[in-house]
Amino acid sequence: MAFSETQVRVRYAETDQMGVVYYANYFVWFEVGRVEYLRARGISYRDMEKDDDCKIAVVDARCRYKAPARYDDLITIRTRVSRQRGALVHFAYEAVRAEDGLLLAEGETVHVCIDSQFQACPLPEKYQVLSEETA
Amino acid sequence: MAFSETQVRVRYAETDQMGVVYYANYFVWFEVGRVEYLRARGISYRDMEKDDDCKIAVVDARCRYKAPARYDDLITIRTRVSRQRGALVHFAYEAVRAEDGLLLAEGETVHVCIDSQFQACPLPEKYQVLSEETA
Amino acid sequence: MAFSETQVRVRYAETDQMGVVYYANYFVWFEVGRVEYLRARGISYRDMEKDDDCKIAVVDARCRYKAPARYDDLITIRTRVSRQRGALVHFAYEAVRAEDGLLLAEGETVHVCIDSQFQACPLPEKYQVLSEETA
Amino acid sequence: MAFSETQVRVRYAETDQMGVVYYANYFVWFEVGRVEYLRARGISYRDMEKDDDCKIAVVDARCRYKAPARYDDLITIRTRVSRQRGALVHFAYEAVRAEDGLLLAEGETVHVCIDSQFQACPLPEKYQVLSEETA
């Protein structure tokens, strides 16, 4: 199954007083992973919102934390579409420490395509690449 | 099963360009819920870290989004301990719009007690109230 | 000069690995201060955006840090309008540790009223209370 | 005067319901600028904290906003040290839209070197490169 990789470097702002990355921030990185996954397939999520009246709202998000990410670590985010049907898209992620490949966290998010009225709608035809990759 | 309630008001900083609360911020609210749950039982999480060398690290976090929270909404966070044994504590949450009781999101987090060396350790005796509430 | 007070409790998410509140978060608290200042004068900033096509965009923001805020501290945010003329509103803030009144930070922000086209516009008549308070 | 450049791409998390980047987030980008400025001069801020017991705490921060940054924009952060003497370091920043060079914001931060006891201390000898650049 095809996946994309992108990297983020841990910002001081993302740490907490435990000296590790605060848990909610992994979901921000997953968002970065999603957008870069789409970009690698020629899809600009910005244009998708603006030109196609199609937003991808989150309905479920999960993360399992394996090892702490620390300040200034370079993190590889691996993203793939694990399932796509109708209005629903499932993404899966891994956050890996770039230096040594240590798995830091795994996660999934489920999204529903909505229009500007916040109504569910099928993923526009031109984005069918997302479903093909899960075949 | 006993639960606690606390309220947060949606900050502008917590919204995104979809005009709703960004999904990662619910996990910040869950943290607020946990801390207030403990405080309502006479436990200061700050002192727990400082005086008892016991931190509660997250190993799993999940949220299911039912309806969008919006800027300036007053949100009730309902928190309970759903399970406690050994080093592990499970919390469950509901985020509800205070105005009309609409359920916005449900979530769970699983935590492991660790000492300052990041080693798992049983929940100190004095915090056993957490396990009794799940009985 | 009239001012408003509101309180925030420091969230774990707002700390960094120095064990204190990350500097950018004071600007989020200042936003909370502004909104509560307005609410205390019968003005809902949410409605101002929705019903009056008037947003208050930031053009200048400053904070001087006097002492660190720490996790779980209760912080009083004191907010006042220091100047209002035409499209411009100046706010001034103090962040004070509630427990002992220690001044943690002082700040100012300057805002310009804009309409939905991002064009500067005078503050609507009904919000003139803001200029009167600086007289 | 020597400066460094680094780039950030605007995350969805960083936007607000006005459809632009929330004002506090520029200070997070300035932090990224500082760290990359140091890295370009062979200084790891992470090691500076760990090995040299030297933290750079913020005492003053300011940002003037010229034009809004928007979702998915690629932003160039230009950072330089504008002054260094004793325990104090002044940084200056520009945030520029990479696509067309439009100036989005300008800012300054002032920092004081502190040790692990939060006491001001002179910048360690080995970091004197910071003062030389302002000569």
Coordinates of C-alpha atoms in Angstrom, one line a residue:
Chain A
M1 CA 0.0 0.0 0.0
A2 CA 1.5 3.4 -1.0
F3 CA 2.5 5.8 1.7
S4 CA 4.1 9.2 1.9
E5 CA 6.8 10.4 4.2
T6 CA 7.4 13.9 5.5
Q7 CA 9.4 15.3 8.3
V8 CA 8.8 17.7 11.2
R9 CA 11.3 18.9 13.7
V10 CA 10.1 19.1 17.3
R11 CA 9.5 22.7 18.4
Y12 CA 10.1 24.0 21.9
A13 CA 6.4 25.0 21.9
E14 CA 5.4 21.4 21.4
T15 CA 7.2 20.1 24.5
D16 CA 5.7 20.1 28.0
Q17 CA 7.2 20.2 31.5
M18 CA 7.6 16.4 31.4
G19 CA 10.4 17.2 28.9
V20 CA 8.7 15.4 26.0
V21 CA 6.2 16.3 23.3
Y22 CA 2.7 17.0 24.6
Y23 CA 0.4 14.2 23.4
A24 CA -2.1 16.3 21.5
N25 CA 0.6 17.6 19.2
Y26 CA 0.9 14.2 17.4
F27 CA -2.5 14.9 15.9
V28 CA -1.1 18.2 14.5
W29 CA 1.7 16.2 12.9
F30 CA -0.8 13.7 11.5
E31 CA -2.5 16.6 9.8
V32 CA 0.9 17.6 8.3
G33 CA 1.2 14.0 7.1
R34 CA -2.2 14.0 5.5
V35 CA -1.6 17.2 3.6
E36 CA 1.8 16.0 2.3
Y37 CA 0.3 12.7 1.4
L38 CA -2.2 14.5 -0.8
R39 CA 0.4 16.9 -2.2
A40 CA 2.5 13.9 -3.3
R41 CA -0.5 12.7 -5.3
G42 CA -1.0 16.1 -7.0
I43 CA -3.8 17.2 -4.7
S44 CA -3.7 20.5 -2.9
Y45 CA -6.0 20.3 0.1
R46 CA -6.2 24.1 0.1
D47 CA -7.6 24.1 -3.4
M48 CA -9.9 21.1 -2.5
E49 CA -11.5 23.4 0.1
K50 CA -11.6 26.5 -2.0
D51 CA -12.4 25.2 -5.5
D52 CA -14.3 22.0 -4.9
D53 CA -16.3 22.9 -1.8
C54 CA -15.0 19.7 -0.2
K55 CA -13.6 19.7 3.3
I56 CA -12.3 16.6 5.1
A57 CA -13.7 16.8 8.7
V58 CA -12.5 14.4 11.3
V59 CA -14.9 12.0 12.9
D60 CA -12.5 9.7 14.8
A61 CA -8.8 10.1 15.8
R62 CA -6.6 7.8 17.8
C63 CA -2.9 7.6 18.7
R64 CA -0.9 5.0 20.6
Y65 CA 2.3 6.3 22.1
K66 CA 5.3 4.0 22.1
A67 CA 8.3 6.2 23.1
P68 CA 8.5 9.9 23.8
A69 CA 9.6 12.4 21.2
R70 CA 11.9 15.1 22.5
Y71 CA 12.8 18.6 21.7
D72 CA 14.7 19.1 18.4
D73 CA 14.2 15.5 17.3
L74 CA 13.6 15.1 13.6
I75 CA 10.5 13.0 13.2
T76 CA 9.4 11.2 10.1
I77 CA 5.6 11.0 9.6
R78 CA 4.5 8.0 7.4
T79 CA 1.0 8.4 6.1
R80 CA -1.2 6.2 4.0
V81 CA -4.9 5.9 3.1
S82 CA -6.1 2.6 4.7
R83 CA -9.6 2.7 3.4
Q84 CA -11.8 4.9 1.2
R85 CA -15.5 4.5 0.4
G86 CA -18.2 7.0 -0.3
A87 CA -17.8 10.0 1.9
L88 CA -15.3 8.3 4.3
V89 CA -11.5 8.3 4.2
H90 CA -9.3 6.4 6.7
F91 CA -5.7 7.5 7.2
A92 CA -3.0 5.6 9.1
Y93 CA 0.2 7.1 10.4
E94 CA 3.5 6.2 12.0
A95 CA 5.7 8.8 13.7
V96 CA 9.3 7.6 13.7
R97 CA 12.5 9.2 15.1
A98 CA 14.5 9.9 12.0
E99 CA 17.9 9.4 13.6
D100 CA 17.5 5.7 14.4
G101 CA 14.1 4.7 13.1
L102 CA 12.6 4.2 16.6
L103 CA 8.8 4.0 16.4
L104 CA 7.3 6.8 18.6
A105 CA 3.6 6.5 17.8
E106 CA 1.0 5.0 15.6
G107 CA -2.3 6.5 14.8
E108 CA -5.5 6.5 12.7
T109 CA -8.0 9.1 11.7
V110 CA -11.3 8.8 10.0
H111 CA -12.7 11.6 7.9
V112 CA -15.9 12.5 6.2
C113 CA -16.1 14.7 3.2
I114 CA -18.5 17.6 3.8
D115 CA -19.6 20.6 1.8
S116 CA -19.8 24.2 2.9
Q117 CA -23.1 23.4 4.6
F118 CA -21.4 20.7 6.7
Q119 CA -23.3 18.0 4.9
A120 CA -21.6 14.7 4.0
C121 CA -20.9 14.3 0.3
P122 CA -19.0 11.7 -1.7
L123 CA -15.4 12.4 -2.4
P124 CA -15.3 14.2 -5.8
E125 CA -14.4 12.0 -8.8
K126 CA -11.0 13.7 -9.3
Y127 CA -9.8 12.5 -5.9
Q128 CA -10.5 8.8 -6.7
V129 CA -6.8 8.2 -6.5
L130 CA -7.4 8.0 -2.8
S131 CA -9.6 4.9 -3.1
E132 CA -7.4 3.2 -5.7
E133 CA -4.4 3.2 -3.4
T134 CA -6.3 1.1 -0.9
A135 CA -7.3 -1.5 -3.4
Chain B
M1 CA -19.6 5.4 38.4
A2 CA -18.5 8.7 39.8
F3 CA -17.6 11.5 37.3
S4 CA -16.5 15.1 37.5
E5 CA -17.6 18.1 35.4
T6 CA -15.6 21.1 34.5
Q7 CA -16.2 23.8 31.9
V8 CA -14.0 25.4 29.2
R9 CA -15.0 28.3 26.9
V10 CA -13.8 27.9 23.3
R11 CA -10.9 30.3 22.6
Y12 CA -10.4 31.9 19.2
A13 CA -7.0 30.3 19.2
E14 CA -8.7 26.9 19.3
T15 CA -10.7 27.4 16.1
D16 CA -9.4 26.7 12.6
Q17 CA -10.4 28.1 9.2
M18 CA -13.3 25.6 9.0
G19 CA -14.9 27.8 11.6
V20 CA -14.9 25.0 14.2
V21 CA -12.6 23.8 17.0
Y22 CA -9.5 22.1 15.6
Y23 CA -9.6 18.4 16.4
A24 CA -6.4 18.1 18.5
N25 CA -7.7 20.7 21.0
Y26 CA -10.2 18.2 22.4
F27 CA -7.3 16.3 23.9
V28 CA -6.2 19.5 25.7
W29 CA -9.7 19.7 27.1
F30 CA -9.5 16.1 28.2
E31 CA -6.3 17.0 30.1
V32 CA -8.3 19.8 31.8
G33 CA -11.0 17.2 32.7
R34 CA -8.4 14.8 34.2
V35 CA -6.8 17.4 36.4
E36 CA -10.2 18.7 37.7
Y37 CA -11.4 15.1 38.2
L38 CA -8.3 14.6 40.5
R39 CA -8.7 17.9 42.2
A40 CA -12.4 17.1 43.0
R41 CA -11.0 14.0 44.9
G42 CA -8.4 16.0 46.8
I43 CA -5.5 15.1 44.5
S44 CA -3.3 17.8 43.1
Y45 CA -1.6 16.5 39.9
R46 CA 1.0 19.2 40.3
D47 CA 2.0 17.8 43.8
M48 CA 1.7 14.2 42.5
E49 CA 4.5 15.0 40.1
K50 CA 6.6 17.1 42.5
D51 CA 6.1 15.3 45.8
D52 CA 5.5 11.7 44.8
D53 CA 7.7 11.3 41.8
C54 CA 4.7 10.0 39.9
K55 CA 3.8 11.2 36.5
I56 CA 0.8 10.0 34.4
A57 CA 2.1 9.5 30.9
V58 CA -0.3 8.9 28.0
V59 CA -0.1 5.6 26.1
D60 CA -3.3 5.7 24.1
A61 CA -5.7 8.5 23.3
R62 CA -8.9 8.5 21.2
C63 CA -11.7 10.9 20.4
R64 CA -14.9 10.4 18.4
Y65 CA -16.3 13.7 17.0
K66 CA -20.1 14.0 16.9
A67 CA -20.8 17.7 16.3
P68 CA -18.5 20.7 15.9
A69 CA -17.7 23.0 18.8
R70 CA -17.7 26.6 17.8
Y71 CA -16.0 29.8 19.0
D72 CA -17.2 31.1 22.4
D73 CA -19.2 27.9 23.1
L74 CA -19.2 26.9 26.7
I75 CA -18.3 23.3 26.9
T76 CA -18.8 20.9 29.8
I77 CA -16.2 18.2 30.1
R78 CA -17.4 15.1 31.9
T79 CA -14.5 12.8 33.1
R80 CA -14.4 9.5 34.9
V81 CA -11.9 6.8 35.6
S82 CA -13.2 3.7 33.7
R83 CA -10.5 1.3 34.9
Q84 CA -7.4 1.3 37.2
R85 CA -5.1 -1.6 37.9
G86 CA -1.4 -1.5 38.8
A87 CA 0.4 1.1 36.8
L88 CA -2.5 1.7 34.4
V89 CA -5.3 4.3 34.6
H90 CA -8.1 4.6 32.0
F91 CA -10.1 7.8 31.7
A92 CA -13.3 8.4 29.7
Y93 CA -14.6 11.7 28.7
E94 CA -17.6 13.5 27.1
A95 CA -17.6 17.0 25.7
V96 CA -21.0 18.5 25.8
R97 CA -22.3 21.9 24.7
A98 CA -23.4 23.5 27.9
E99 CA -26.2 25.6 26.3
D100 CA -28.3 22.6 25.2
G101 CA -26.5 19.4 26.3
L102 CA -25.6 18.4 22.7
L103 CA -22.9 15.7 22.8
L104 CA -19.9 17.0 20.8
A105 CA -17.3 14.3 21.4
E106 CA -16.5 11.2 23.4
G107 CA -13.0 10.0 24.2
E108 CA -10.7 7.8 26.2
T109 CA -7.1 8.0 27.3
V110 CA -5.0 5.3 28.9
H111 CA -2.1 6.3 31.1
V112 CA 0.8 4.6 32.8
C113 CA 2.3 5.8 36.1
I114 CA 6.0 6.5 35.6
D115 CA 8.7 7.8 37.9
S116 CA 11.3 10.4 37.0
Q117 CA 13.4 7.8 35.2
F118 CA 10.4 7.2 32.9
Q119 CA 9.9 3.7 34.4
A120 CA 6.4 2.3 35.0
C121 CA 5.5 2.1 38.7
P122 CA 2.3 1.2 40.5
L123 CA 0.0 4.1 41.4
P124 CA 1.1 5.2 44.9
E125 CA -1.2 3.9 47.7
K126 CA -2.6 7.3 48.6
Y127 CA -4.2 7.5 45.1
Q128 CA -6.1 4.3 45.5
V129 CA -9.3 6.3 45.4
L130 CA -8.9 6.1 41.6
S131 CA -9.3 2.4 41.6
E132 CA -12.1 2.3 44.1
E133 CA -14.2 4.5 41.9
T134 CA -14.2 1.9 39.1
A135 CA -15.3 -0.9 41.4
Chain C
M1 CA -9.7 53.7 33.6
A2 CA -12.1 50.8 33.7
F3 CA -10.7 47.3 33.5
S4 CA -12.0 43.7 33.5
E5 CA -10.6 40.7 35.3
T6 CA -10.9 37.1 34.2
Q7 CA -9.0 34.0 35.3
V8 CA -7.3 31.1 33.5
R9 CA -5.7 28.1 35.0
V10 CA -2.4 27.0 33.5
R11 CA -2.8 23.8 31.4
Y12 CA -0.2 21.2 31.0
A13 CA -0.3 21.8 27.3
E14 CA 0.8 25.4 27.9
T15 CA 4.0 24.5 29.7
D16 CA 7.3 23.7 27.9
Q17 CA 10.4 21.7 28.9
M18 CA 11.8 24.6 30.9
G19 CA 8.9 23.9 33.3
V20 CA 7.2 27.2 32.7
V21 CA 4.5 28.5 30.4
Y22 CA 5.7 28.9 26.8
Y23 CA 5.9 32.5 25.9
A24 CA 3.4 32.6 23.0
N25 CA 0.6 31.3 25.3
Y26 CA 0.4 34.7 27.1
F27 CA -1.0 36.1 23.8
V28 CA -3.8 33.4 23.9
W29 CA -4.6 34.5 27.5
F30 CA -4.7 38.2 26.3
E31 CA -7.3 37.1 23.8
V32 CA -9.3 35.6 26.6
G33 CA -8.9 38.9 28.5
R34 CA -10.2 40.9 25.5
V35 CA -13.3 38.7 25.0
E36 CA -14.2 38.8 28.6
Y37 CA -13.6 42.6 28.7
L38 CA -16.1 43.0 25.9
R39 CA -18.6 40.5 27.5
A40 CA -18.5 42.5 30.8
R41 CA -19.7 45.5 28.7
G42 CA -22.5 43.6 27.1
I43 CA -20.6 42.9 23.8
S44 CA -20.3 39.4 22.4
Y45 CA -17.3 39.3 20.1
R46 CA -18.9 36.3 18.4
D47 CA -22.0 38.3 17.5
M48 CA -19.8 41.3 16.5
E49 CA -18.2 39.1 13.8
K50 CA -21.4 37.4 12.7
D51 CA -24.0 40.1 12.9
D52 CA -22.0 43.3 12.4
D53 CA -19.4 42.2 9.9
C54 CA -16.8 43.6 12.2
K55 CA -13.6 41.6 13.1
I56 CA -10.9 42.9 15.2
A57 CA -7.6 42.0 13.6
V58 CA -4.3 42.4 15.4
V59 CA -1.7 44.7 14.0
D60 CA 0.8 44.9 16.9
A61 CA 1.3 42.7 19.9
R62 CA 3.8 42.9 22.7
C63 CA 4.5 41.2 26.0
R64 CA 7.1 41.8 28.7
Y65 CA 7.8 38.8 31.0
K66 CA 8.5 39.5 34.6
A67 CA 8.2 36.1 36.3
P68 CA 7.4 32.6 35.0
A69 CA 3.9 31.2 35.2
R70 CA 3.9 27.5 36.2
Y71 CA 1.6 24.5 35.7
D72 CA -1.7 24.7 37.5
D73 CA -1.2 28.3 38.6
L74 CA -4.4 30.3 38.6
I75 CA -3.7 33.5 36.6
T76 CA -5.7 36.7 36.7
I77 CA -5.8 38.6 33.4
R78 CA -6.5 42.3 33.8
T79 CA -7.6 44.0 30.6
R80 CA -8.4 47.5 29.7
V81 CA -8.8 49.6 26.5
S82 CA -6.0 52.1 26.6
R83 CA -7.0 54.0 23.4
Q84 CA -9.7 53.9 20.7
R85 CA -10.1 56.1 17.7
G86 CA -11.5 55.4 14.3
A87 CA -10.7 51.9 13.2
L88 CA -8.0 51.4 15.9
V89 CA -8.4 49.9 19.4
H90 CA -5.5 49.5 21.9
F91 CA -5.8 47.0 24.7
A92 CA -3.4 46.7 27.7
Y93 CA -3.1 43.7 29.9
E94 CA -1.5 42.4 33.1
A95 CA -1.1 38.7 34.0
V96 CA -1.0 38.3 37.7
R97 CA -0.6 35.1 39.8
A98 CA -3.9 34.9 41.7
E99 CA -2.4 33.3 44.8
D100 CA -0.1 36.2 45.8
G101 CA -0.7 39.0 43.3
L102 CA 2.8 38.6 41.7
L103 CA 3.0 40.4 38.4
L104 CA 4.0 37.8 35.7
A105 CA 3.6 39.8 32.5
E106 CA 2.4 43.0 31.0
G107 CA 1.3 43.4 27.4
E108 CA -0.4 45.5 24.8
T109 CA -2.1 44.7 21.5
V110 CA -3.3 47.1 18.8
H111 CA -6.2 46.1 16.6
V112 CA -7.9 47.4 13.5
C113 CA -11.6 46.9 12.8
I114 CA -12.0 45.1 9.4
D115 CA -15.0 43.9 7.4
S116 CA -15.3 40.6 5.7
Q117 CA -13.3 41.9 2.8
F118 CA -10.4 42.6 5.2
Q119 CA -10.8 46.4 4.7
A120 CA -10.4 48.7 7.7
C121 CA -13.7 50.2 8.9
P122 CA -14.6 52.4 11.8
L123 CA -15.8 50.7 14.9
P124 CA -19.6 50.4 14.6
E125 CA -21.5 53.1 16.6
K126 CA -22.9 50.5 19.0
Y127 CA -19.4 49.7 20.3
Q128 CA -18.6 53.3 21.2
V129 CA -18.5 52.2 24.8
L130 CA -14.9 51.2 24.0
S131 CA -13.8 54.8 23.3
E132 CA -15.7 56.3 26.1
E133 CA -13.8 54.2 28.6
T134 CA -10.5 55.7 27.5
A135 CA -11.7 59.3 27.9
Chain D
M1 CA 24.6 42.0 9.7
A2 CA 24.4 38.2 9.2
F3 CA 21.0 36.5 9.2
S4 CA 19.6 33.1 8.7
E5 CA 16.6 31.9 6.8
T6 CA 14.4 28.9 7.4
Q7 CA 11.0 28.0 6.2
V8 CA 7.7 26.8 7.7
R9 CA 4.5 25.8 6.0
V10 CA 1.3 27.0 7.6
R11 CA -0.5 24.2 9.3
Y12 CA -4.3 23.9 9.5
A13 CA -3.9 23.9 13.3
E14 CA -2.3 27.4 13.0
T15 CA -5.3 29.0 11.3
D16 CA -8.3 30.5 13.1
Q17 CA -11.9 31.1 12.0
M18 CA -10.9 34.4 10.4
G19 CA -9.2 32.2 7.8
V20 CA -5.7 33.4 8.7
V21 CA -2.9 32.4 11.0
Y22 CA -3.7 33.1 14.6
Y23 CA -1.5 35.9 15.9
A24 CA 0.3 34.0 18.7
N25 CA 1.7 31.4 16.3
Y26 CA 4.1 33.9 14.8
F27 CA 6.0 33.7 18.1
V28 CA 6.3 29.9 17.6
W29 CA 7.8 30.6 14.2
F30 CA 10.2 33.1 15.7
E31 CA 11.4 30.3 18.0
V32 CA 12.0 28.1 15.0
G33 CA 13.9 31.0 13.4
R34 CA 16.1 31.4 16.6
V35 CA 17.0 27.7 16.8
E36 CA 17.9 27.5 13.1
Y37 CA 19.9 30.7 13.4
L38 CA 21.9 29.0 16.1
R39 CA 22.2 25.7 14.2
A40 CA 23.6 27.5 11.2
R41 CA 26.4 28.8 13.4
G42 CA 27.1 25.3 14.8
I43 CA 25.2 25.8 18.0
S44 CA 22.6 23.2 19.1
Y45 CA 20.2 24.9 21.5
R46 CA 19.3 21.5 22.8
D47 CA 22.9 20.8 23.9
M48 CA 23.2 24.4 25.2
E49 CA 20.4 23.6 27.7
K50 CA 21.7 20.1 28.5
D51 CA 25.5 20.4 28.5
D52 CA 26.1 24.1 29.4
D53 CA 23.3 24.7 31.9
C54 CA 22.3 27.7 29.8
K55 CA 18.7 28.4 28.9
I56 CA 17.6 31.5 26.9
A57 CA 14.5 32.8 28.6
V58 CA 12.3 35.4 26.9
V59 CA 11.9 38.8 28.7
D60 CA 10.3 40.8 25.9
A61 CA 8.5 39.8 22.7
R62 CA 6.9 41.9 20.0
C63 CA 5.3 41.4 16.6
R64 CA 3.9 43.8 14.0
Y65 CA 1.5 42.3 11.6
K66 CA 1.6 43.6 8.0
A67 CA -0.4 41.1 6.0
P68 CA -2.2 37.8 6.9
A69 CA -0.5 34.4 6.4
R70 CA -2.9 31.8 5.1
Y71 CA -3.2 28.1 5.3
D72 CA -0.6 26.1 3.3
D73 CA 1.5 29.3 2.6
L74 CA 5.2 28.6 2.7
I75 CA 6.8 31.2 5.0
T76 CA 10.4 32.3 5.1
I77 CA 11.6 33.3 8.6
R78 CA 14.6 35.6 8.5
T79 CA 16.4 35.8 11.9
R80 CA 19.4 37.8 13.1
V81 CA 20.9 38.8 16.4
S82 CA 20.5 42.6 16.7
R83 CA 22.4 43.0 20.0
Q84 CA 24.2 40.9 22.5
R85 CA 25.9 42.0 25.8
G86 CA 26.3 40.1 29.0
A87 CA 23.3 38.0 29.8
L88 CA 21.1 39.6 27.1
V89 CA 20.5 38.6 23.5
H90 CA 18.2 40.5 21.2
F91 CA 16.8 38.7 18.1
A92 CA 15.0 40.4 15.2
Y93 CA 12.8 38.6 12.7
E94 CA 10.9 38.9 9.4
A95 CA 8.2 36.6 8.2
V96 CA 7.9 36.7 4.5
R97 CA 5.6 34.8 2.1
A98 CA 8.0 32.7 0.1
E99 CA 5.9 32.8 -3.1
D100 CA 6.2 36.5 -3.7
G101 CA 8.4 38.0 -1.0
L102 CA 5.5 39.8 0.7
L103 CA 6.4 40.9 4.2
L104 CA 3.8 39.4 6.6
A105 CA 5.3 40.4 10.0
E106 CA 8.3 41.8 11.7
G107 CA 9.3 41.1 15.3
E108 CA 11.8 41.2 18.1
T109 CA 12.5 39.2 21.2
V110 CA 14.8 39.9 24.0
H111 CA 16.3 37.0 26.0
V112 CA 18.3 36.6 29.2
C113 CA 20.6 33.6 29.7
I114 CA 19.7 31.8 32.9
D115 CA 21.0 28.7 34.6
S116 CA 19.0 25.8 36.0
Q117 CA 18.3 27.9 39.1
F118 CA 16.6 30.5 36.9
Q119 CA 19.5 33.0 37.7
A120 CA 20.8 35.3 35.0
C121 CA 24.3 34.4 33.9
P122 CA 26.6 35.7 31.1
L123 CA 26.4 33.9 27.8
P124 CA 29.1 31.1 27.9
E125 CA 32.3 32.0 26.2
K126 CA 31.8 29.4 23.4
Y127 CA 28.7 31.3 22.2
Q128 CA 30.5 34.6 21.7
V129 CA 29.8 34.2 18.0
L130 CA 26.4 35.7 18.8
S131 CA 27.9 39.0 20.0
E132 CA 30.5 39.2 17.2
E133 CA 27.7 39.1 14.6
T134 CA 26.3 42.3 15.9
A135 CA 29.5 44.2 15.8

